[in-house]
Short mmCIF file of C-alpha atoms in Angstrom, two decimals:
data_model
loop_
_atom_site.label_atom_id
_atom_site.label_comp_id
_atom_site.label_asym_id
_atom_site.label_seq_id
_atom_site.Cartn_x
_atom_site.Cartn_y
_atom_site.Cartn_z
CA MET A 1 145.31 158.14 144.23
CA SER A 2 146.63 156.72 140.98
CA GLY A 3 146.22 153.11 142.10
CA ARG A 4 142.55 153.22 142.98
CA TRP A 5 141.29 151.97 139.60
CA ARG A 6 143.68 149.02 139.82
CA ALA A 7 142.73 148.32 143.44
CA ALA A 8 139.02 148.52 142.61
CA THR A 9 139.33 146.01 139.82
CA THR A 10 141.54 143.66 141.83
CA ALA A 11 139.01 143.64 144.65
CA ALA A 12 136.16 142.97 142.24
CA LEU A 13 138.07 140.11 140.64
CA ALA A 14 138.81 138.59 144.03
CA ALA A 15 135.13 138.77 144.89
CA LEU A 16 134.33 136.50 141.97
CA ALA A 17 136.79 133.73 142.88
CA LEU A 18 135.17 131.16 140.62
CA GLY A 19 137.99 128.68 140.39
CA ALA A 20 137.89 127.96 136.66
CA ALA A 21 137.50 131.45 135.25
CA PRO A 22 137.09 132.15 131.54
CA ALA A 23 140.11 133.43 129.71
CA ALA A 24 140.46 137.20 130.04
CA PRO A 25 140.09 139.16 126.80
CA ALA A 26 143.17 140.64 125.24
CA ALA A 27 144.16 143.90 126.90
CA PRO A 28 143.22 146.92 124.80
CA ASP A 29 146.05 149.10 123.57
CA PRO A 30 145.80 152.44 125.38
CA ALA A 31 148.50 154.03 123.23
CA GLY A 32 147.31 157.37 121.95
CA GLY A 33 144.26 157.36 124.20
CA SER A 34 143.71 160.65 125.99
CA PRO A 35 142.72 160.69 129.70
CA ALA A 36 139.21 161.66 128.62
CA GLN A 37 138.99 158.71 126.23
CA LEU A 38 140.33 156.31 128.83
CA LEU A 39 137.95 157.60 131.49
CA THR A 40 135.02 157.29 129.10
CA GLU A 41 135.96 153.71 128.30
CA LEU A 42 136.40 152.80 131.98
CA GLN A 43 133.06 154.38 132.84
CA ARG A 44 131.38 152.46 130.03
CA LEU A 45 132.84 149.14 131.15
CA HIS A 46 132.08 149.74 134.81
CA ARG A 47 128.53 150.74 133.97
CA GLU A 48 127.98 147.64 131.85
CA LEU A 49 129.40 145.56 134.67
CA GLY A 50 127.00 147.23 137.08
CA GLU A 51 124.05 146.49 134.81
CA ALA A 52 125.12 142.86 134.37
CA THR A 53 125.50 142.29 138.09
CA GLU A 54 122.26 144.12 138.92
CA THR A 55 120.47 141.73 136.55
CA TYR A 56 122.24 138.81 138.20
CA GLN A 57 121.27 140.07 141.66
CA ALA A 58 117.62 140.49 140.66
CA THR A 59 117.52 136.91 139.41
CA ALA A 60 119.23 135.72 142.58
CA ARG A 61 116.55 137.42 144.70
CA THR A 62 113.78 135.92 142.59
CA LEU A 63 115.40 132.50 142.84
CA ALA A 64 115.64 132.80 146.62
CA GLU A 65 111.95 133.75 146.78
CA ARG A 66 111.00 130.80 144.59
CA ARG A 67 113.04 128.42 146.71
CA ALA A 68 111.32 129.69 149.86
CA ARG A 69 107.94 129.27 148.17
CA ASN A 70 108.87 125.78 147.03
CA LYS A 71 109.82 124.90 150.57
CA ARG A 72 106.39 126.05 151.78
CA LEU A 73 104.75 124.04 149.02
CA GLY A 74 106.74 120.98 150.06
CA THR A 75 105.64 121.38 153.66
CA GLY A 76 102.02 121.78 152.59
CA LEU A 77 102.24 118.77 150.31
CA ALA A 78 103.69 116.63 153.12
CA LYS A 79 100.82 117.63 155.43
CA ALA A 80 98.28 116.97 152.69
CA ARG A 81 99.70 113.49 152.13
CA VAL A 82 99.45 112.72 155.86
CA ALA A 83 95.82 113.88 155.84
CA LEU A 84 95.19 111.78 152.75
CA ALA A 85 96.68 108.70 154.40
CA GLU A 86 94.52 109.23 157.49
CA GLY A 87 91.45 109.63 155.29
CA ARG A 88 92.23 106.44 153.45
CA ASP A 89 92.62 104.58 156.73
CA ALA A 90 89.23 105.83 157.89
CA ALA A 91 87.65 104.89 154.57
CA GLY A 92 89.24 101.46 154.80
CA GLN A 93 87.71 100.87 158.24
CA LEU A 94 84.34 101.89 156.88
CA ALA A 95 84.68 99.46 153.95
CA ARG A 96 85.69 96.60 156.28
CA ARG A 97 82.62 97.18 158.46
CA GLN A 98 80.35 97.05 155.42
CA TYR A 99 82.10 93.90 154.17
CA GLN A 100 81.62 92.25 157.57
CA GLY A 101 77.86 92.46 157.12
CA VAL A 102 76.76 95.43 159.14
CA VAL A 103 73.24 95.88 157.73
CA GLU A 104 71.06 98.76 158.68
CA VAL A 105 67.40 98.05 159.50
CA SER A 106 64.64 100.49 158.61
CA PRO A 107 64.25 103.02 161.45
CA THR A 108 60.45 102.60 161.42
CA LEU A 109 60.62 98.80 161.62
CA ARG A 110 63.25 98.98 164.35
CA LEU A 111 60.94 101.23 166.41
CA LEU A 112 57.89 98.94 165.95
CA LEU A 113 59.81 95.83 166.99
CA ALA A 114 61.64 97.38 169.90
CA ALA A 115 60.64 96.41 173.44
CA ASP A 116 61.88 99.77 174.64
CA ALA A 117 60.67 102.53 172.32
CA GLN A 118 62.80 105.23 174.01
CA GLY A 119 65.90 103.04 173.72
CA ALA A 120 65.18 102.54 170.05
CA LEU A 121 64.89 106.28 169.55
CA ASP A 122 68.19 106.80 171.31
CA GLN A 123 69.79 104.12 169.17
CA GLU A 124 68.40 105.77 166.03
CA HIS A 125 70.06 109.03 167.05
CA VAL A 126 73.39 107.23 167.41
CA LEU A 127 73.00 105.54 164.04
CA ARG A 128 72.19 108.82 162.32
CA ARG A 129 75.27 110.38 163.82
CA ALA A 130 77.32 107.40 162.62
CA ALA A 131 75.90 107.85 159.13
CA ARG A 132 76.86 111.51 159.17
CA ASP A 133 80.35 110.51 160.29
CA ARG A 134 80.61 108.12 157.34
CA VAL A 135 79.60 110.85 154.92
CA ALA A 136 82.10 113.22 156.53
CA THR A 137 84.83 110.58 156.21
CA VAL A 138 84.22 110.24 152.49
CA GLU A 139 84.11 114.02 152.03
CA ARG A 140 87.37 114.47 153.93
CA LEU A 141 89.02 111.80 151.83
CA THR A 142 87.83 113.44 148.61
CA ALA A 143 89.02 116.89 149.74
CA ALA A 144 92.39 115.50 150.85
CA GLU A 145 92.88 113.82 147.49
CA ARG A 146 92.07 117.05 145.65
CA ARG A 147 94.40 119.11 147.84
CA ALA A 148 97.29 116.65 147.58
CA SER A 149 96.90 116.41 143.83
CA GLY A 150 96.78 120.20 143.42
CA LEU A 151 99.81 120.77 145.62
CA ALA A 152 101.75 118.09 143.77
CA ARG A 153 101.08 119.85 140.44
CA GLN A 154 102.14 123.21 141.92
CA ALA A 155 105.31 121.70 143.38
CA ARG A 156 106.29 120.17 140.02
CA ALA A 157 105.70 123.47 138.20
CA ALA A 158 107.58 125.42 140.88
CA LEU A 159 110.55 123.06 140.65
CA ASP A 160 110.65 123.49 136.86
CA GLU A 161 110.61 127.29 137.32
CA GLU A 162 113.38 127.11 139.90
CA GLN A 163 115.57 125.11 137.54
CA VAL A 164 115.02 127.67 134.75
CA LEU A 165 115.92 130.53 137.11
CA ALA A 166 119.01 128.73 138.34
CA ALA A 167 120.23 128.25 134.77
CA ARG A 168 119.54 131.93 134.01
CA GLN A 169 121.44 132.96 137.13
CA ARG A 170 124.48 130.94 136.09
CA ALA A 171 124.45 132.53 132.62
CA GLN A 172 124.15 136.03 134.09
CA HIS A 173 126.99 135.32 136.49
CA GLN A 174 129.15 134.29 133.55
CA ALA A 175 128.22 137.47 131.65
CA ALA A 176 129.18 139.62 134.64
CA ARG A 177 132.44 137.75 135.02
CA GLU A 178 133.33 138.34 131.38
CA LYS A 179 132.54 142.04 131.74
CA LEU A 180 134.80 142.24 134.78
CA ASP A 181 137.57 140.63 132.75
CA GLU A 182 137.25 143.48 130.23
CA VAL A 183 137.63 146.05 133.01
CA THR A 184 140.62 144.15 134.41
CA ALA A 185 142.32 144.02 131.04
CA LEU A 186 141.96 147.75 130.44
CA VAL A 187 143.04 148.83 133.93
CA SER A 188 146.05 146.49 133.84
CA SER A 189 147.16 147.98 130.54
CA LEU A 190 147.41 151.55 131.92
CA SER A 191 150.60 153.04 133.29
CA PRO A 192 150.71 154.75 136.73
CA ASP A 193 150.81 158.14 134.99
CA GLN A 194 147.75 157.32 132.90
CA LEU A 195 145.86 156.13 135.97
CA ALA A 196 146.76 159.34 137.81
CA GLU A 197 145.52 161.45 134.90
CA VAL A 198 142.25 159.48 134.72
CA ASP A 199 141.72 159.86 138.48
CA GLY A 200 142.31 163.59 138.34
CA LEU A 201 139.93 164.08 135.45
CA GLU A 202 137.33 161.96 137.21
CA ALA A 203 137.42 164.15 140.33
CA GLU A 204 137.42 167.36 138.30
CA ARG A 205 134.34 166.33 136.35
CA GLY A 206 132.45 165.42 139.51
CA GLU A 207 133.08 168.84 141.05
CA GLU A 208 132.11 170.62 137.86
CA ALA A 209 128.88 168.61 137.53
CA GLY A 210 127.91 169.60 141.07
CA ARG A 211 128.52 173.29 140.38
CA ASN A 212 126.52 173.10 137.18
CA LEU A 213 123.64 171.41 138.96
CA VAL A 214 123.43 174.24 141.50
CA ALA A 215 123.84 176.92 138.84
CA ALA A 216 121.02 175.43 136.76
CA GLY A 217 118.67 175.46 139.72
CA GLY A 218 118.47 171.69 139.89
CA LEU A 219 119.91 171.65 143.39
CA SER A 220 119.24 174.19 146.12
CA SER A 221 122.31 175.86 147.61
CA ALA A 222 120.46 176.38 150.92
CA SER A 223 120.84 173.94 153.78
CA ALA A 224 117.66 171.95 154.44
CA VAL A 225 116.56 170.41 157.73
CA PRO A 226 116.02 166.64 158.06
CA THR A 227 113.31 164.79 159.91
CA ARG A 228 114.11 163.09 163.18
CA ARG A 229 114.53 159.75 161.42
CA GLY A 230 116.44 161.35 158.58
CA GLU A 231 118.88 162.79 161.08
CA ARG A 232 119.44 159.37 162.63
CA ALA A 233 120.00 157.86 159.16
CA VAL A 234 122.57 160.56 158.34
CA ARG A 235 124.48 160.05 161.59
CA PHE A 236 124.52 156.28 161.08
CA ALA A 237 125.85 156.64 157.53
CA VAL A 238 128.56 159.10 158.61
CA ASP A 239 129.65 156.63 161.31
CA GLN A 240 130.30 154.05 158.57
CA ILE A 241 132.79 156.25 156.66
CA GLY A 242 136.01 154.36 156.01
CA LYS A 243 134.45 150.88 156.00
CA PRO A 244 135.13 148.92 152.81
CA TYR A 245 132.78 148.29 149.94
CA VAL A 246 131.93 144.59 149.64
CA TRP A 247 129.46 143.19 147.14
CA GLY A 248 126.16 142.29 148.81
CA ALA A 249 127.28 143.47 152.27
CA GLU A 250 124.80 145.04 154.68
CA GLY A 251 127.15 145.83 157.57
CA PRO A 252 128.26 146.16 160.17
CA ASP A 253 131.84 145.89 158.89
CA SER A 254 131.32 146.50 155.15
CA TYR A 255 128.60 147.63 152.73
CA ASP A 256 127.57 147.88 149.14
CA CYS A 257 125.80 151.06 148.02
CA SER A 258 122.20 150.03 148.71
CA GLY A 259 123.20 147.97 151.73
CA LEU A 260 124.46 151.19 153.32
CA THR A 261 121.32 153.20 152.58
CA GLN A 262 119.05 150.40 153.73
CA ARG A 263 120.90 149.92 157.01
CA ALA A 264 121.08 153.67 157.65
CA TRP A 265 117.32 153.98 157.44
CA ALA A 266 116.76 150.73 159.34
CA SER A 267 118.78 152.25 162.19
CA ALA A 268 116.27 155.11 162.15
CA GLY A 269 113.32 152.74 162.37
CA THR A 270 112.23 152.90 158.72
CA GLY A 271 112.45 149.97 156.33
CA VAL A 272 113.46 150.58 152.71
CA PRO A 273 113.92 148.05 149.87
CA ARG A 274 117.26 146.29 149.52
CA THR A 275 118.48 147.36 146.07
CA SER A 276 118.96 150.75 144.44
CA GLN A 277 116.49 149.88 141.68
CA GLU A 278 113.84 148.89 144.21
CA GLN A 279 114.49 152.01 146.27
CA TRP A 280 114.02 154.15 143.17
CA ALA A 281 110.88 152.28 142.10
CA GLU A 282 109.11 152.01 145.45
CA LEU A 283 109.96 155.11 147.50
CA ASP A 284 108.43 158.58 147.07
CA ARG A 285 110.17 160.76 144.49
CA VAL A 286 111.39 164.21 145.51
CA PRO A 287 112.77 167.04 143.31
CA LEU A 288 116.51 167.59 143.69
CA ARG A 289 115.94 171.24 144.59
CA GLN A 290 113.95 170.04 147.62
CA LEU A 291 116.57 167.59 148.89
CA ARG A 292 116.97 167.34 152.65
CA PRO A 293 119.49 165.31 154.65
CA GLY A 294 118.54 161.63 154.70
CA ASP A 295 117.02 161.56 151.22
CA LEU A 296 118.42 158.98 148.81
CA VAL A 297 120.04 160.14 145.57
CA VAL A 298 119.87 157.54 142.77
CA TYR A 299 122.28 157.43 139.84
CA PHE A 300 122.46 156.23 136.22
CA PRO A 301 119.47 155.66 133.91
CA GLU A 302 119.10 152.10 135.22
CA ALA A 303 119.09 153.23 138.91
CA THR A 304 122.12 151.07 139.67
CA HIS A 305 123.82 153.23 142.30
CA VAL A 306 122.49 155.08 145.36
CA ALA A 307 123.82 157.46 148.02
CA LEU A 308 122.46 159.21 151.11
CA TYR A 309 122.24 163.00 151.01
CA LEU A 310 124.11 164.86 153.74
CA GLY A 311 123.21 168.44 152.79
CA ASP A 312 125.29 171.23 151.28
CA GLY A 313 125.61 169.36 147.99
CA LEU A 314 127.27 166.27 149.50
CA VAL A 315 126.35 162.61 149.78
CA VAL A 316 127.76 159.64 151.67
CA HIS A 317 127.96 156.35 149.79
CA ALA A 318 129.79 153.08 149.22
CA PRO A 319 131.25 153.73 145.75
CA ARG A 320 132.65 150.48 144.32
CA PRO A 321 134.98 147.54 144.98
CA GLY A 322 138.37 148.68 146.22
CA ALA A 323 136.88 151.86 147.71
CA ALA A 324 135.47 152.66 151.14
CA VAL A 325 132.36 154.46 152.37
CA LYS A 326 133.07 158.16 151.79
CA VAL A 327 131.65 161.61 151.15
CA SER A 328 131.34 162.87 147.57
CA PRO A 329 129.73 165.75 145.65
CA VAL A 330 126.10 164.92 144.91
CA ALA A 331 126.79 164.99 141.15
CA ALA A 332 129.94 162.85 141.18
CA ASN A 333 127.88 160.30 139.27
CA PRO A 334 125.14 161.01 136.68
CA VAL A 335 122.07 161.78 138.81
CA LEU A 336 118.80 160.04 137.95
CA GLY A 337 116.74 161.55 140.77
CA ALA A 338 116.00 161.33 144.47
CA VAL A 339 113.58 159.50 146.75
CA ARG A 340 112.43 160.09 150.32
CA PRO A 341 111.87 157.21 152.78
CA ASP A 342 109.84 159.35 155.21
CA PRO A 343 107.79 161.83 153.14
CA ASP A 344 105.43 162.62 156.02
CA GLY A 345 108.06 163.07 158.72
CA PRO A 346 108.14 166.50 160.41
CA PRO A 347 111.47 168.39 160.37
CA VAL A 348 113.55 168.55 163.52
CA PRO A 349 113.34 171.94 165.31
CA GLU A 350 117.13 172.25 165.45
CA TYR A 351 119.74 170.46 163.40
CA GLU A 352 123.49 170.29 163.80
CA PRO A 353 125.11 168.32 160.93
CA PRO A 354 127.44 165.54 162.11
CA ALA A 355 131.15 166.27 161.99
CA LEU A 356 132.88 164.39 159.20
CA PRO A 357 135.92 162.31 160.11
CA GLU A 358 139.31 163.17 158.69
CA GLY A 359 139.76 161.87 155.17
CA ALA A 360 136.01 161.49 154.60
CA ARG A 361 136.33 162.79 151.04
CA GLU A 362 139.48 160.94 150.05
CA GLY A 363 139.39 158.29 147.37
CA SER A 364 137.30 157.71 144.28
CA ASP A 365 134.02 159.59 144.02
CA THR A 366 132.42 157.56 141.27
CA GLY A 367 130.35 154.44 141.81
CA TYR A 368 129.52 153.20 138.33
CA ALA A 369 126.91 150.96 139.94
CA GLN A 370 129.68 148.69 141.12
CA LYS A 371 128.54 145.38 142.53
CA ALA A 372 131.10 142.79 141.67
CA PRO A 373 129.54 139.40 140.94
CA PRO A 374 129.60 137.10 143.95
CA GLU A 375 130.73 133.53 144.11
CA SER A 376 128.18 131.21 142.60
#
């Protein structure tokens, strides 16, 4: 499909929708550029865009976590201030009683002068309890003051950190937007024939990389058997084929690459991290030659794209803006490695792979870690 590069970039640009966008860079001159050179340049730009937006997304997650923490700190500080006010009220009552001349008499003298010795003893017990209450009041006030002061310092520091993160997020968003403008300029400068040649070369290279991976022993040519949960994850992912890629989407109507893999495994009852980088960092690694359906294949040195393995050298994934969830050769993108969400799961006794819908393999195979920057 010769228009898929243009459609991908248009969709990514629409996803930004910033209002006042920076001026797009001058379109490069593709004259004399071979399909291989053009494809290399597009891959480079898309990869840089993926890295920029992955950095932006990581900061956005951190910022969201900090804001949630700051909210908890604010709630705790409010409660501490209420406790402090109550403590001050109690201390004020105690001070007023002392000012009004409440003078304690020696317990021994009170007992000697009392007409009713037992009554005096009872009264002494009450007075001792009152004294303990006064001490407790002062201690509560002191503790409340310390807690309120400490929480206030934490809240101020947390707010400063949040402001720094917010500024960093805005700068990263701008960097991603500028990178997208570079992609837009290059794609817009290509003729329909050039786009068709680039698309054809792209597909050819993906198929060849998959064959080479099998020939080198890096990927088993035998069909493996999934676990029960892996089978459910595979069937869920296959059911999503044809749904559009949307930055940050987690279903049910659209997905980004890691949103699809996360939701597929969630449907099987297993939680996995949200992003491709977190999935690569936190899940158990598995050699490619031991891949089984349901495993996650991670791409690019920075782990910025992920797909779900179907078996027989195929994966299902959400490639990039402008594309839809589809089936591709496992090596359509540069493979970093694979991870397994359920390393201890037993294999199913019998497995029948799900039937793929018509057109499951149509469209662009490459992902280039595409996550178009969202609206800020």
